[in-house]
mmCIF file of C-alpha atoms in Angstrom:
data_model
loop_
_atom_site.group_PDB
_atom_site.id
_atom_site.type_symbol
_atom_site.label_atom_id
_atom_site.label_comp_id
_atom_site.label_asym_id
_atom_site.label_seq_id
_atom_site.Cartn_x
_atom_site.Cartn_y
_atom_site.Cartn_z
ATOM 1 C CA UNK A 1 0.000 0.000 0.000
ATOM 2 C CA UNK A 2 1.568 3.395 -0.846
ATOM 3 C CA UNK A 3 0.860 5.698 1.809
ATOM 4 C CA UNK A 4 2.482 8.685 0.083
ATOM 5 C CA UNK A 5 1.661 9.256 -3.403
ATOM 6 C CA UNK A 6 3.249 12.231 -4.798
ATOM 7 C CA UNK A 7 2.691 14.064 -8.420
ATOM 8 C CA UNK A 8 4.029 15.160 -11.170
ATOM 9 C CA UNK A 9 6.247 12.463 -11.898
ATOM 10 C CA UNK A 10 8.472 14.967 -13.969
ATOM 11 C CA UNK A 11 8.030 18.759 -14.282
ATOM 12 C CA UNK A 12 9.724 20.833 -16.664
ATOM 13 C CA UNK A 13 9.830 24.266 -15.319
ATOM 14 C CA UNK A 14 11.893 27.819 -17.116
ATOM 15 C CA UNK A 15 14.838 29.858 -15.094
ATOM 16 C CA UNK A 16 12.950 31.948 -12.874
ATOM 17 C CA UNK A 17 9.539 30.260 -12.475
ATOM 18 C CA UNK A 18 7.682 28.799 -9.553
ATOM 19 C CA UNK A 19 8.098 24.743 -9.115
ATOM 20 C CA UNK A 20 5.666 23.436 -7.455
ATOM 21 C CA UNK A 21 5.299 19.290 -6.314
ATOM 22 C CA UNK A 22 2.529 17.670 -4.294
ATOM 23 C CA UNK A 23 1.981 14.561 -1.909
ATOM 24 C CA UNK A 24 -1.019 13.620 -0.165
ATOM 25 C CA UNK A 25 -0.909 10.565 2.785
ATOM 26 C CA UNK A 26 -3.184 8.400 4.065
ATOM 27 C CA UNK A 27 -2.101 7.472 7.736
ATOM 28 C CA UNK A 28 -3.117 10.681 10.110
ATOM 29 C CA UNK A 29 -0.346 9.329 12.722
ATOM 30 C CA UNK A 30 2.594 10.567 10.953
ATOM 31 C CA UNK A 31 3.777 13.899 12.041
ATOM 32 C CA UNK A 32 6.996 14.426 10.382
ATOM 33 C CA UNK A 33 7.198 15.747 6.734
ATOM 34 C CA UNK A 34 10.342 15.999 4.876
ATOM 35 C CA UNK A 35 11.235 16.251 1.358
ATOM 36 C CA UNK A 36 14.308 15.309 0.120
ATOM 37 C CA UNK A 37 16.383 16.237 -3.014
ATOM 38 C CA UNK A 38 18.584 13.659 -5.091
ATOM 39 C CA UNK A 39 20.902 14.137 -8.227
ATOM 40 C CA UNK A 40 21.861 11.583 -9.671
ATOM 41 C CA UNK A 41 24.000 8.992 -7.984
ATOM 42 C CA UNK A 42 23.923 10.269 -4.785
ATOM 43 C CA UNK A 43 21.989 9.606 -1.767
ATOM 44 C CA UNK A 44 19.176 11.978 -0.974
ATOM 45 C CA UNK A 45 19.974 14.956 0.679
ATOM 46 C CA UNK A 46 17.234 16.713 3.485
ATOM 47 C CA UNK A 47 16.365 20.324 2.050
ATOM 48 C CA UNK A 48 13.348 21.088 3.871
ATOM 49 C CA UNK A 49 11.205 19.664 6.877
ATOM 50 C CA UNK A 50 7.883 20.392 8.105
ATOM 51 C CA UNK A 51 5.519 19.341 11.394
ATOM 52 C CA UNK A 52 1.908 19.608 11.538
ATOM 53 C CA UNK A 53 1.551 22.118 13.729
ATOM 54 C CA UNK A 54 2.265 24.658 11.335
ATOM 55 C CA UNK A 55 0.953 25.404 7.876
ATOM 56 C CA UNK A 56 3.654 26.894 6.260
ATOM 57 C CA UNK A 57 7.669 26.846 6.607
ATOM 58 C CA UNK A 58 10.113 28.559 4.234
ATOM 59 C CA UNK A 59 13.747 28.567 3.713
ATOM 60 C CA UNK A 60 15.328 30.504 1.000
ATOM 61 C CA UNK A 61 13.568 29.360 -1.850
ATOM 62 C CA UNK A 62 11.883 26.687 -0.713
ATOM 63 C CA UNK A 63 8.827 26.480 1.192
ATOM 64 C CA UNK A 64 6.555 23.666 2.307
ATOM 65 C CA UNK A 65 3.045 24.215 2.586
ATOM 66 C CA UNK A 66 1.281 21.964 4.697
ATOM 67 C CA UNK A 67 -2.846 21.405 4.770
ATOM 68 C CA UNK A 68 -3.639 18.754 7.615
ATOM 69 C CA UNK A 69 -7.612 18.542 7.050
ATOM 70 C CA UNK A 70 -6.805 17.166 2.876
ATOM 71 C CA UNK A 71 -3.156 15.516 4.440
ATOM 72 C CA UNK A 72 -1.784 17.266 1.780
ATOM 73 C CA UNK A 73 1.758 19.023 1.602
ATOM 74 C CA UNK A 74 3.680 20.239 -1.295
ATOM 75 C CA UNK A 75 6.591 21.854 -1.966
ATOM 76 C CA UNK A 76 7.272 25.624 -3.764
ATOM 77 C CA UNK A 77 11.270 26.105 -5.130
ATOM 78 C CA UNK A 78 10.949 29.923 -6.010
ATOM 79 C CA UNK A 79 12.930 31.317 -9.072
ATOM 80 C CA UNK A 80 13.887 27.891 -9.803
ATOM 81 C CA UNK A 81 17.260 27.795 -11.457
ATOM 82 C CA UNK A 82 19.178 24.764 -13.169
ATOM 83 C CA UNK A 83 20.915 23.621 -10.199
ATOM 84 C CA UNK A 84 17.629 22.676 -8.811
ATOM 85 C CA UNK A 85 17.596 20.095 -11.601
ATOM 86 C CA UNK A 86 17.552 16.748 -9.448
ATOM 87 C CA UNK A 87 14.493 14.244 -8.514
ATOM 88 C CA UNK A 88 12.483 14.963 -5.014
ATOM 89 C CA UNK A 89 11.231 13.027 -2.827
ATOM 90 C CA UNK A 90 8.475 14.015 -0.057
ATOM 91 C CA UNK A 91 8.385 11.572 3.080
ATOM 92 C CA UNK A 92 6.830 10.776 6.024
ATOM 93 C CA UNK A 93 6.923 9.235 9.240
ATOM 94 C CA UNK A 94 5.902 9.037 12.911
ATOM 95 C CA UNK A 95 7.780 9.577 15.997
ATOM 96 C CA UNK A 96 7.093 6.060 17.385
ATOM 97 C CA UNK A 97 8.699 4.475 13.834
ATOM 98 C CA UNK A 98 12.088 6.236 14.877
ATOM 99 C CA UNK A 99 13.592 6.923 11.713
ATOM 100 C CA UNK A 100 11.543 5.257 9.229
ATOM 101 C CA UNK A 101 10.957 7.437 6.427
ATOM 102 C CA UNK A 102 8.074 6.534 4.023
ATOM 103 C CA UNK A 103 8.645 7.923 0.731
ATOM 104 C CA UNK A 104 6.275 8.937 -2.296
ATOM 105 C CA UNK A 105 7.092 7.945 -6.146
ATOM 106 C CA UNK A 106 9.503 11.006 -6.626
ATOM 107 C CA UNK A 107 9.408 14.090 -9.380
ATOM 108 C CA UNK A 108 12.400 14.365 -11.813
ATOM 109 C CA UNK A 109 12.779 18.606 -11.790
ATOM 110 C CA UNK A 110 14.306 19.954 -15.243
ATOM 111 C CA UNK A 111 14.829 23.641 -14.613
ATOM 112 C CA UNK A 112 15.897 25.128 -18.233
ATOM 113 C CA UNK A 113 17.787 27.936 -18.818
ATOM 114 C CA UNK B 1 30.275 17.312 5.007
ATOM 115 C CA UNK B 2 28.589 14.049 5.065
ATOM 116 C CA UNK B 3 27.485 12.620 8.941
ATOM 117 C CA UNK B 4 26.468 9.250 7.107
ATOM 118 C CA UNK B 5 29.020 7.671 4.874
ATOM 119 C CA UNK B 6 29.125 4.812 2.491
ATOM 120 C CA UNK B 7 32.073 2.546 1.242
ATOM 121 C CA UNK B 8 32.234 1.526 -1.184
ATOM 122 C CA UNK B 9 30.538 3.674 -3.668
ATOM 123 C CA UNK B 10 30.613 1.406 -6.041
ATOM 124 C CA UNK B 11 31.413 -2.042 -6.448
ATOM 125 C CA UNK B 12 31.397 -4.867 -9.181
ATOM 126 C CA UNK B 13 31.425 -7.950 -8.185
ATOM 127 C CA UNK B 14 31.114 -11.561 -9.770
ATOM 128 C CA UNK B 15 27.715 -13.580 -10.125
ATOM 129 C CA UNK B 16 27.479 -16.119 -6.707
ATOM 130 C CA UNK B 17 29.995 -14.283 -4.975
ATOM 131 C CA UNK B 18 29.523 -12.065 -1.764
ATOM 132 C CA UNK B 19 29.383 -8.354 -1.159
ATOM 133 C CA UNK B 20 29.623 -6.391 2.454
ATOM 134 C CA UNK B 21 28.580 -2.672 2.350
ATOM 135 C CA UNK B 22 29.083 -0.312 5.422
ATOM 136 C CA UNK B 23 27.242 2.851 6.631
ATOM 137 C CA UNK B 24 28.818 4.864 8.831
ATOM 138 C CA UNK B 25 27.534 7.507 11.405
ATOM 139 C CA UNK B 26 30.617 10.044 11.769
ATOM 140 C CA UNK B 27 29.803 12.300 14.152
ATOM 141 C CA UNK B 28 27.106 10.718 16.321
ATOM 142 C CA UNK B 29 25.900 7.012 18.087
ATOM 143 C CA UNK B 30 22.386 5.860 15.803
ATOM 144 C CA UNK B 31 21.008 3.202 17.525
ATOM 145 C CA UNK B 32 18.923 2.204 14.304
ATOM 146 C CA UNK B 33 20.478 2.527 10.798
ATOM 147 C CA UNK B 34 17.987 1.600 7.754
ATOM 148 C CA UNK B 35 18.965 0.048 4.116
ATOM 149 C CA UNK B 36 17.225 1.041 1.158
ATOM 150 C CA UNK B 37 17.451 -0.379 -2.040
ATOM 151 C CA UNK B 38 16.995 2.147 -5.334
ATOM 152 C CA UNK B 39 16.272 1.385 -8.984
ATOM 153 C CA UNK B 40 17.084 3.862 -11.898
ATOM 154 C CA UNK B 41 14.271 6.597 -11.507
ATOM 155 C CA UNK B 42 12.657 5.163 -8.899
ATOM 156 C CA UNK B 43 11.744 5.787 -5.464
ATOM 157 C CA UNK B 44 13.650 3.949 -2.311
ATOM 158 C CA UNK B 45 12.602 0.853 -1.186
ATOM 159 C CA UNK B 46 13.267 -0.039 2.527
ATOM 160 C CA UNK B 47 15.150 -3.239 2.769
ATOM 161 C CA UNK B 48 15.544 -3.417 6.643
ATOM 162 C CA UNK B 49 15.803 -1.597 9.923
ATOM 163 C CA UNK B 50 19.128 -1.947 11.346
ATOM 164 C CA UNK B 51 18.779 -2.198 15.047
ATOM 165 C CA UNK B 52 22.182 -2.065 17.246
ATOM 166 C CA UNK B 53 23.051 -4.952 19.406
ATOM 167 C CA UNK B 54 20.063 -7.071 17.995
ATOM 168 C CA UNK B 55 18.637 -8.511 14.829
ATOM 169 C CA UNK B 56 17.345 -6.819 11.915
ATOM 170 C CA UNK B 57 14.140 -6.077 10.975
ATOM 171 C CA UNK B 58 13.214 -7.187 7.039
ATOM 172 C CA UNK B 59 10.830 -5.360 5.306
ATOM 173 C CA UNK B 60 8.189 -8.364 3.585
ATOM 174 C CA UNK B 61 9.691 -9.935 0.475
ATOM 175 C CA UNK B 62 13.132 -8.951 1.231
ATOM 176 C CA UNK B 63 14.950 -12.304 2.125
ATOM 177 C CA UNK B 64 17.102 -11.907 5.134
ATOM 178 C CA UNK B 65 18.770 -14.641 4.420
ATOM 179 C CA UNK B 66 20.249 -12.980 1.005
ATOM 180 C CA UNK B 67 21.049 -9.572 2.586
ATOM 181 C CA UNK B 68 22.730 -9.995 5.968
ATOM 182 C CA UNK B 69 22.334 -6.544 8.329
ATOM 183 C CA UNK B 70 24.920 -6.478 10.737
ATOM 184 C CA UNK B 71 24.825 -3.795 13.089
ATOM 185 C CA UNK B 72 27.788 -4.449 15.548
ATOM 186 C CA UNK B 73 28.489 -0.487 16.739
ATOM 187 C CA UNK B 74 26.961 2.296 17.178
ATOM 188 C CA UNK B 75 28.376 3.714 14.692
ATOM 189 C CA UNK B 76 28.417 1.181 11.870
ATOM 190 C CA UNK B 77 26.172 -1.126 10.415
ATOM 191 C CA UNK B 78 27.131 -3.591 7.198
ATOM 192 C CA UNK B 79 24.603 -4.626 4.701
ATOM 193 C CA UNK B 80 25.961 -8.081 2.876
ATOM 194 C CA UNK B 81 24.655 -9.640 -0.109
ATOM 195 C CA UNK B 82 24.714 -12.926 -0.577
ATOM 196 C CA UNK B 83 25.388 -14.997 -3.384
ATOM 197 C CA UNK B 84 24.618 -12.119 -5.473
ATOM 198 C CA UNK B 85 23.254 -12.220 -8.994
ATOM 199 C CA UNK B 86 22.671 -9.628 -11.430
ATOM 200 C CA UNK B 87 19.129 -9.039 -10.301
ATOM 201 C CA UNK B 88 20.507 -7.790 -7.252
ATOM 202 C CA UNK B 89 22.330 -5.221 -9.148
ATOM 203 C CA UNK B 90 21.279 -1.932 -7.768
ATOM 204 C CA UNK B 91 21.602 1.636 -5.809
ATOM 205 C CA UNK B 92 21.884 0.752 -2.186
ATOM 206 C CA UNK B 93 21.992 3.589 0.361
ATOM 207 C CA UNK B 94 21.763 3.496 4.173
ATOM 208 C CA UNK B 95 20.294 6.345 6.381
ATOM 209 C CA UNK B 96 20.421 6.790 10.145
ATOM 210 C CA UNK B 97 18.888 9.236 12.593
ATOM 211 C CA UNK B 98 20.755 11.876 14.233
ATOM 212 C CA UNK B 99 17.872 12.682 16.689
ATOM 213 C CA UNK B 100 14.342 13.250 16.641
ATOM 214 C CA UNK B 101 13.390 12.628 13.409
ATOM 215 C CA UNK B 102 16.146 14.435 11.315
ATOM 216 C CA UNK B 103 17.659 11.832 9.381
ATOM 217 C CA UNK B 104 20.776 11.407 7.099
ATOM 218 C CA UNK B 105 21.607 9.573 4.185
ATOM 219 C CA UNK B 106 24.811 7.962 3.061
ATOM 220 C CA UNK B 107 26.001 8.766 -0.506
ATOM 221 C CA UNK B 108 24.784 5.438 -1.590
ATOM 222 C CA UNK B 109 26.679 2.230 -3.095
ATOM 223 C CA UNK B 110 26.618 1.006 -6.591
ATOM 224 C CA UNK B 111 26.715 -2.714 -7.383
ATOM 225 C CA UNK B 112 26.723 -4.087 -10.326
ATOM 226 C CA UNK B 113 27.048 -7.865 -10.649
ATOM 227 C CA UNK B 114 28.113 -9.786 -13.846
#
């Protein structure tokens, strides 16, 4: 069963524009949020985390907006540029599962010049 | 810098031979490492929870018997596969807590088997 399904599976987004990637969840016990980014051959890397407590959380660029009542979250890279380029992945888990990450299907970001 | 690192990155190793993998916490104890297994472009798939001092927990269909989690520190667990094939040919990358629920990931380890 796939607790976290995330969409689009790829985006193709200009220099400058908003990117914007979505996950919904099924299990209302999980209370940590994370998305990771990944280029290619390397392990994921954390670039933003979020709780339910709060809606919203931004750092630099990238900001994770959180709606508890759909269990919804997605995440906003502003003025994406072509560094961004790499796959995300959102996540989730639950205090009680220690560090056991759940993670949706992953977007492949192409940010063109 | 990394806080979880993987050796080797990438390996190649013959068909029905064996294969150890380590994950390494660097600056802090995890009492629970976790393997994931990775296909090209697709998401991670937990293998097992690494669990210090005791046995492993598999995730269903992954044969425990094939990938051996030894977690003998607190600071290192080894993932070992087993009379490896090419089917077993994959991304394999280990992740491990640093407290609460901020977690790390190694840089991953290619195998390839022929």
């Amino acid at each position: 069963q796939q607790q976290v399904k995330q969409s689009p599976q790829s985006l193709i987004v200009q220099k400058g524009g908003i990117s914007i990637i979505n996950c919904a969840y099924e299990n209302t016990a999980f209370d940590y949020f994370p998305w990771y980014q990944q280029f290619p051959g390397k392990g994921p890397a954390l670039l933003i985390a979020i709780r339910p407590d709060v809606s919203e959380k931004k750092e630099g660029r990238f900001t994770i907006s959180f709606n508890k009542s759909a269990k919804q979250f997605s995440l906003h890279i502003m003025d994406s540029q072509p560094g961004d380029s790499a796959t995300y992945f959102c996540a989730a888990s639950f205090e009680t599962s220690g560090s056991r990450l759940t993670f949706g299907e992953g977007t492949q970001l192409t940010v063109n010049p | 810098g990394a806080v979880v690192s993987q050796h080797p990155s990438w390996v190649i190793c013959k068909s029905g031979t064996s294969v150890k993998i380590e994950c390494r916490s660097l600056d802090f104890q995890a009492t629970t490492m976790f393997w994931y297994r990775q296909f090209p472009k697709q998401s991670l798939m937990l293998m097992a929870t690494s669990n210090e001092g005791s046995k492993a927990t598999y995730e269903q269909g992954v044969e425990k018997d094939k990938f051996l989690i030894n977690h003998a520190s607190l600071t290192l667990s080894t993932l070992t596969v087993t009379s490896a094939h090419p089917e077993d040919s994959s991304f394999y990358i280990c992740s491990a807590g640093k407290g609460g629920n901020t977690i790390y990931f190694g840089e991953g380890s290619w195998l390839t088997v022929v």
